[in-house]
mmCIF file of C-alpha atoms in Angstrom:
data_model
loop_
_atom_site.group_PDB
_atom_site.id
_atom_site.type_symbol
_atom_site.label_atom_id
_atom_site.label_comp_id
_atom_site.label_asym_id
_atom_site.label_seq_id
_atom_site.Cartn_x
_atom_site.Cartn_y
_atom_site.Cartn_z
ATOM 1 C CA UNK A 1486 90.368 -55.314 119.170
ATOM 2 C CA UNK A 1487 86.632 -54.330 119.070
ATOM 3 C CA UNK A 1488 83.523 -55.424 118.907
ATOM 4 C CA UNK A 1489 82.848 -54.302 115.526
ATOM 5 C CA UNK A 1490 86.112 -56.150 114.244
ATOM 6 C CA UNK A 1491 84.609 -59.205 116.879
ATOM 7 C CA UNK A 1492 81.591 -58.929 114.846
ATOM 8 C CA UNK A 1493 82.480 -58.979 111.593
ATOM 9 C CA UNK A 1494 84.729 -61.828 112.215
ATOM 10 C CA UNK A 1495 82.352 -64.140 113.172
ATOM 11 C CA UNK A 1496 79.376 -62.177 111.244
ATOM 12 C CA UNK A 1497 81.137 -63.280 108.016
ATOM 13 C CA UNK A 1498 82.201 -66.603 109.163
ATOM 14 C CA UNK A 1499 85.663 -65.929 109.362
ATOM 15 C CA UNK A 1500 86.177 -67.278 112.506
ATOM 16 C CA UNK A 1501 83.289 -69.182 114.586
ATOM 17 C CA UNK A 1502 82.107 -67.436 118.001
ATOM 18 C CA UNK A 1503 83.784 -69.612 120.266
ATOM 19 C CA UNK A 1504 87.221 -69.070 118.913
ATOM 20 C CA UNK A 1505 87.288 -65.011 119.216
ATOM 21 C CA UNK A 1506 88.586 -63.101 121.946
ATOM 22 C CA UNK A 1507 88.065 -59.313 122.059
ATOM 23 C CA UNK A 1508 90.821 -57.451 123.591
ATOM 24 C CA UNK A 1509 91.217 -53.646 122.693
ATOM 25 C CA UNK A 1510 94.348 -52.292 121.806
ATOM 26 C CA UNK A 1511 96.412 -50.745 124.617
ATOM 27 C CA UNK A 1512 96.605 -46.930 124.902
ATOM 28 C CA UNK A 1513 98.995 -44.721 126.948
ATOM 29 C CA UNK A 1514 96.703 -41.832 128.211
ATOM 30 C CA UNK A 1515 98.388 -38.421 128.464
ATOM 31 C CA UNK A 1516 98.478 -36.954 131.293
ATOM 32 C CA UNK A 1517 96.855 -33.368 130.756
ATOM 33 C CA UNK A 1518 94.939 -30.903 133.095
ATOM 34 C CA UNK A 1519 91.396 -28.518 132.630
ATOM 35 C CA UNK A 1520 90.383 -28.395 129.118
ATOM 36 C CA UNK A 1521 90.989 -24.611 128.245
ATOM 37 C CA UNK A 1522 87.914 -22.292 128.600
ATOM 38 C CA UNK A 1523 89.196 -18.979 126.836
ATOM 39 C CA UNK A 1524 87.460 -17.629 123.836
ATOM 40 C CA UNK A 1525 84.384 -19.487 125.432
ATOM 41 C CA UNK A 1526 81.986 -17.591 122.665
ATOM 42 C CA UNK A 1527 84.209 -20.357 119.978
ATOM 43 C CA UNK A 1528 82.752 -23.409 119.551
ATOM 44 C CA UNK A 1529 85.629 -25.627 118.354
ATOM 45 C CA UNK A 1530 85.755 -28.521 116.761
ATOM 46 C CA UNK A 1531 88.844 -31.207 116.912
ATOM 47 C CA UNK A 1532 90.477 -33.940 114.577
ATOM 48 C CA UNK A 1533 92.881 -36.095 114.684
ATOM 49 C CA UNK A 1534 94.202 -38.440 111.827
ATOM 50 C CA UNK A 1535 95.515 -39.441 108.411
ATOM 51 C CA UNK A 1536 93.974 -37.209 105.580
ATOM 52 C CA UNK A 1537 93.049 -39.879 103.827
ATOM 53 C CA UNK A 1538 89.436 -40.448 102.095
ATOM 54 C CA UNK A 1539 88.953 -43.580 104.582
ATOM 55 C CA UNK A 1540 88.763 -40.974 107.894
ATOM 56 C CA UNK A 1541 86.360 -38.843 105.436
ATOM 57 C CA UNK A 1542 87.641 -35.624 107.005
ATOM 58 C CA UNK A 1543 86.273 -33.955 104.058
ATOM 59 C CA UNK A 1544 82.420 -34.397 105.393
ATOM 60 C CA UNK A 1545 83.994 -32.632 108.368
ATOM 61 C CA UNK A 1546 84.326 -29.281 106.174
ATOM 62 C CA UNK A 1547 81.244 -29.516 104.753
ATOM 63 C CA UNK A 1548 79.383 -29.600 108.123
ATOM 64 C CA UNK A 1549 81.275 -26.568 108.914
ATOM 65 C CA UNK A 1550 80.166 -24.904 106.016
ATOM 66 C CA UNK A 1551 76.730 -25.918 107.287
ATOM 67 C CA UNK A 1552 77.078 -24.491 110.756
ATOM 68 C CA UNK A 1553 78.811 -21.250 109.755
ATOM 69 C CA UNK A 1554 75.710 -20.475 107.362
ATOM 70 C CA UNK A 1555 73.315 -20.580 110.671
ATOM 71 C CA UNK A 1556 75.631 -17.834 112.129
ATOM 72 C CA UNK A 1557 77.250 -20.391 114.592
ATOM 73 C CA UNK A 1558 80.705 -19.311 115.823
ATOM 74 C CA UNK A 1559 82.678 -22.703 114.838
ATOM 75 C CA UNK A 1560 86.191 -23.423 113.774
ATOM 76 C CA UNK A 1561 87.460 -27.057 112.718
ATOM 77 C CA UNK A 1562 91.097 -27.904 113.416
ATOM 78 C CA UNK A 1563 93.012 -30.882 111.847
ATOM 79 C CA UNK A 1564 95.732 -32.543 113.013
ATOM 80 C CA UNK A 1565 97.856 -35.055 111.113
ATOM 81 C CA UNK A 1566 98.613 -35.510 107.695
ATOM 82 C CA UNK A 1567 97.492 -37.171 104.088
ATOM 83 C CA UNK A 1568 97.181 -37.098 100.449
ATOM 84 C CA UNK A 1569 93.768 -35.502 100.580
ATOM 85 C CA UNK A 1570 95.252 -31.976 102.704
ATOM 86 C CA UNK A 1571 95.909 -29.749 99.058
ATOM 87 C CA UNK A 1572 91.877 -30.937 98.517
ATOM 88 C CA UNK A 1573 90.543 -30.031 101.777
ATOM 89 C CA UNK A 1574 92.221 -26.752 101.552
ATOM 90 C CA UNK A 1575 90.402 -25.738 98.326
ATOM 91 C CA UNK A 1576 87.281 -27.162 99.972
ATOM 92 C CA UNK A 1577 87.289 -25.025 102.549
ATOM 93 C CA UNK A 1578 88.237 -22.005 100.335
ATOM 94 C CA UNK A 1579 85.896 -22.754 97.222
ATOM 95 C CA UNK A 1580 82.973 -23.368 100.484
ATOM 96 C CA UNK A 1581 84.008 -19.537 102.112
ATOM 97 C CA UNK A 1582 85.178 -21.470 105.253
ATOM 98 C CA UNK A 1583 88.772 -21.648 104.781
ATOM 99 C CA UNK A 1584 89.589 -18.749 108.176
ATOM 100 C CA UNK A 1585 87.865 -21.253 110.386
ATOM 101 C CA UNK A 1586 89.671 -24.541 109.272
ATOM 102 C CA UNK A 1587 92.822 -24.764 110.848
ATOM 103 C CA UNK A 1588 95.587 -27.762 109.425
ATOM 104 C CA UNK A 1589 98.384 -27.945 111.618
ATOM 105 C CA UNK A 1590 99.847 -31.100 109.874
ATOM 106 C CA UNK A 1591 101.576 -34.222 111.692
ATOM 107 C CA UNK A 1592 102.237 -33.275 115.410
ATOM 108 C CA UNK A 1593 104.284 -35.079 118.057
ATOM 109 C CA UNK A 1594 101.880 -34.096 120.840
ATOM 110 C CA UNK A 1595 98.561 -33.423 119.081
ATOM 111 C CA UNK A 1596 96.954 -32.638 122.627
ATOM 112 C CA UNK A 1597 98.240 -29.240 122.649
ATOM 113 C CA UNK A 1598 95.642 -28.778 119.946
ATOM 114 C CA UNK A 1599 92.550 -31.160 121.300
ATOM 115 C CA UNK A 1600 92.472 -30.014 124.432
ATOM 116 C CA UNK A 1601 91.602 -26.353 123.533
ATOM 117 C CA UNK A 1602 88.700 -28.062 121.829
ATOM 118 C CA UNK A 1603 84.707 -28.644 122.559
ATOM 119 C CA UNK A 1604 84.409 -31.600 120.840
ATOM 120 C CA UNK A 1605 86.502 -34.021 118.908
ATOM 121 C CA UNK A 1606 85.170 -36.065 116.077
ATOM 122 C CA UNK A 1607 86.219 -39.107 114.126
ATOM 123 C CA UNK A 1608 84.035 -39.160 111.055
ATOM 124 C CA UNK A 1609 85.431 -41.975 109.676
ATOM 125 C CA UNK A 1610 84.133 -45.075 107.033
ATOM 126 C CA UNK A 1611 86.225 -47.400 108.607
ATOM 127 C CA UNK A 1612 87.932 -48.053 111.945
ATOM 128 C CA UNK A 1613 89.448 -50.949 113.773
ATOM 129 C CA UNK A 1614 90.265 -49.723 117.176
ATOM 130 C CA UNK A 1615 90.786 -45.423 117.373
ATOM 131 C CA UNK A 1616 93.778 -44.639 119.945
ATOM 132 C CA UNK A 1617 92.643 -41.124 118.596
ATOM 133 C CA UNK A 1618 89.322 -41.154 119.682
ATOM 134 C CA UNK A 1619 90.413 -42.691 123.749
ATOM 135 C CA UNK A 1620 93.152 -40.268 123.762
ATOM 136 C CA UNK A 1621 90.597 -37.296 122.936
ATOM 137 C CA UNK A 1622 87.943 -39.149 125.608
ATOM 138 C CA UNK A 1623 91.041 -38.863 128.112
ATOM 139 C CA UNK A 1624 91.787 -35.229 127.568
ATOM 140 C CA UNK A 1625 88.222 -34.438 128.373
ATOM 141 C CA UNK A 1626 86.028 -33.802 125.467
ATOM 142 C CA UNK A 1627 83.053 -35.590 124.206
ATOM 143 C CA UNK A 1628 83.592 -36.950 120.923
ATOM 144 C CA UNK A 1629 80.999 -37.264 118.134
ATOM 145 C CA UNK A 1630 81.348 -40.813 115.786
ATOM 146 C CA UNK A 1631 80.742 -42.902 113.364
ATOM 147 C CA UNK A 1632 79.663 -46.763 114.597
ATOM 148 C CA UNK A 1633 83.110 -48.009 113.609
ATOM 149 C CA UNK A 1634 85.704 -49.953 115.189
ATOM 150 C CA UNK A 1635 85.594 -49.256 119.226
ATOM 151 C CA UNK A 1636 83.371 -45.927 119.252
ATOM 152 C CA UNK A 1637 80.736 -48.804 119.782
ATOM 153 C CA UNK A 1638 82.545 -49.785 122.854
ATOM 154 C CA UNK A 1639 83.421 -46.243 124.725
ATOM 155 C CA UNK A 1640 80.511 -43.808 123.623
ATOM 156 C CA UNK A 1641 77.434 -43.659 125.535
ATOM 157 C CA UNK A 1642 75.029 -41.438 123.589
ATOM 158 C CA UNK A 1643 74.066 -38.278 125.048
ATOM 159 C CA UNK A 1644 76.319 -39.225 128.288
ATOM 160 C CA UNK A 1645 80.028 -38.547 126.899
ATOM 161 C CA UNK A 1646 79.097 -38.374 123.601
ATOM 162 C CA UNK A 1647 77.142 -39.192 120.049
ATOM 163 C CA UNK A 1648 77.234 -42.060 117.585
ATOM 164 C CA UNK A 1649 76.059 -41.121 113.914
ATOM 165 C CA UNK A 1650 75.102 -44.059 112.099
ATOM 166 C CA UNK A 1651 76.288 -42.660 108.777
ATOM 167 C CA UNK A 1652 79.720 -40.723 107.553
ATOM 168 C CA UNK A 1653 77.447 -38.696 106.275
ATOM 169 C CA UNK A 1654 77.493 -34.552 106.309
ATOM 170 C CA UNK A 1655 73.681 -34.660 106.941
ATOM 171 C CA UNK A 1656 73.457 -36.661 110.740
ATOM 172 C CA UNK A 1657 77.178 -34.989 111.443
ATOM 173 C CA UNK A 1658 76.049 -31.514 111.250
ATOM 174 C CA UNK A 1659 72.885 -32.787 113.050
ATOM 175 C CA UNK A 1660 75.247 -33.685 115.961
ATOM 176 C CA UNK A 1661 77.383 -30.761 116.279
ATOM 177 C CA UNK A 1662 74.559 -28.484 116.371
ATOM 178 C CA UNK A 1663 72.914 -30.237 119.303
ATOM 179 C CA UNK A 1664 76.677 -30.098 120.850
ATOM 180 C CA UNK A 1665 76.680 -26.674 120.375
ATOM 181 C CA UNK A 1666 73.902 -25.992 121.779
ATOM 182 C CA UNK A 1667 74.289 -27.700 124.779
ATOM 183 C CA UNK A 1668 76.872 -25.101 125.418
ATOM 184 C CA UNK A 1669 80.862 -25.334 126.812
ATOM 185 C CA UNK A 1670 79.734 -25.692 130.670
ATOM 186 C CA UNK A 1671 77.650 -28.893 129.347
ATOM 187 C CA UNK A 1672 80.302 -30.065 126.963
ATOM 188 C CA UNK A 1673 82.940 -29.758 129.633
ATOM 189 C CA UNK A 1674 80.733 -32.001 131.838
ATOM 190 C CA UNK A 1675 80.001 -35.011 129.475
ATOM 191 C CA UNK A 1676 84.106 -34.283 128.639
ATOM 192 C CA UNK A 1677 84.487 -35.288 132.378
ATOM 193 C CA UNK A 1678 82.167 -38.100 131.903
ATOM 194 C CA UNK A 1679 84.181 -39.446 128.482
ATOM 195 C CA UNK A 1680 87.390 -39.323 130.624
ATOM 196 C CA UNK A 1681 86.054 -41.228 133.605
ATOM 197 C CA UNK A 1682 84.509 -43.495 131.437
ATOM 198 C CA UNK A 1683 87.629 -44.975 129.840
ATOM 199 C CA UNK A 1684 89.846 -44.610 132.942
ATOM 200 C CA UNK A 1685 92.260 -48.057 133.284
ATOM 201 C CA UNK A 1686 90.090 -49.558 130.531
ATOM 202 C CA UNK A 1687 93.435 -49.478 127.950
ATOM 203 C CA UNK A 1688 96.097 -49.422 130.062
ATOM 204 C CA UNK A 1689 99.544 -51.423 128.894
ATOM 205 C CA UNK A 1690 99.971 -53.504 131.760
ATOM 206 C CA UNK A 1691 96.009 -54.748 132.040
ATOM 207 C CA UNK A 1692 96.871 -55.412 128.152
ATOM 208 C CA UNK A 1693 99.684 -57.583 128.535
ATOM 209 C CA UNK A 1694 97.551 -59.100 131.296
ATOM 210 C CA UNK A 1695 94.920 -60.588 129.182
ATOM 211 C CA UNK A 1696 96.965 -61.700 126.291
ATOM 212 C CA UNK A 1697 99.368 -63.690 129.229
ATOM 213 C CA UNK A 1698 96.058 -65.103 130.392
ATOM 214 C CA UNK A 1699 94.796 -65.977 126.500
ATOM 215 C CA UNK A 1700 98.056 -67.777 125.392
ATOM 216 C CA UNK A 1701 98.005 -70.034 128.613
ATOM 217 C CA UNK A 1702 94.344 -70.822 127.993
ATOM 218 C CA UNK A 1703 95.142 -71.899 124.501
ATOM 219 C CA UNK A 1704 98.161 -73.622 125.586
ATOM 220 C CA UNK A 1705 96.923 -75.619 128.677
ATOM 221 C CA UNK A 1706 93.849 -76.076 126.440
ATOM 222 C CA UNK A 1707 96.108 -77.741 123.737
ATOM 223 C CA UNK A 1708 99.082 -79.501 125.496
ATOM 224 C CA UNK A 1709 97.685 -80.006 129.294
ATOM 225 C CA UNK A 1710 99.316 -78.213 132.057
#
């Protein structure tokens, strides 16, 4: 489903080269407008996911911490829930950043939230393909991730976004403070660029498509045709 998962399957000889296909998991884009420019003097920061230790959203509250202590306007908001939520909280509190970190829990549309954001991140240790992160690409914002799972595949540093190499809170803060600085007329543009970019790359049909075209290889390749 990526070419991280692609690579670690043959990497760890799992499966030889020749016998992997890579074809991403299929996404249904929203269908949203302009991402919202009010409060433009915010700089806010989006994410979507399980609260669980393997999306780290905890690193997420510590670079806020970070950024709030060099005076930089910045609120985080969560979406989704998890067993780590009661944690983060007191984070947040016990690190003086809990009126900028915003938990709105599970949501059945979580684009009402992302798209009033700058920037959307998935900090996460792990990943095997992120609907989260294409969704966020397709409503517009840049997104700043870890080299997991297909953020390999759909981020072009500095263009639509920025890989960090580590799920650390060091190269993370790093990142959002160049995103900040680049300023919401900037952001908005490489947002433009992250939604073009992954336009009719993950569409159903085009899914269906490829795995039609697989299984007949493999069966005209095993029983003739």
């Amino acid at each position: 489903m990526s070419s991280v998962v692609t690579d670690f399957l043959t990497g760890s000889g799992e499966a030889p080269s020749n016998k992997v296909v890579k074809i991403s998991s299929p996404v249904q884009l929203p269908d949203v407008g302009e991402i919202d420019a009010s409060e433009p003097h915010l700089f806010r920061i989006g994410f979507v996911g399980r609260l669980e230790n393997v999306k780290n959203p905890c690193v997420l509250i510590d670079a806020l911490s970070k950024l709030r202590a060099e005076n930089i306007d910045a609120e985080v908001h969560f979406v989704g829930e998890g067993k780590q939520r009661a944690m983060l909280i007191d984070r947040a509190r016990r690190l003086g950043v809990s009126e900028y970190t915003h938990f709105h829990g599970y949501q059945r549309d979580p684009f009402k939230f992302v798209h009033k954001c700058h920037v959307f991140v998935q900090p996460s240790y792990t990943e095997g393909f992120s609907i989260a992160l294409v969704e966020a690409m397709s409503c517009g914002l840049p997104v700043i991730a870890t080299t997991t799972g297909n953020a390999v595949d759909v981020v072009n540093p500095g263009v639509n976004g920025w890989l960090i190499k580590s799920p650390d809170e060091k190269p993370l803060t790093e990142a959002l403070f160049e995103a900040w600085k680049l300023g919401p007329e900037t952001l908005r543009n490489m947002g433009l660029k992250a939604r073009e970019s992954i336009k009719n790359r993950f569409s159903p049909t085009e899914y269906v498509q490829k795995l039609e075209l697989l299984y007949l290889e493999v069966k005209t390749a095993k029983f003739g045709k």
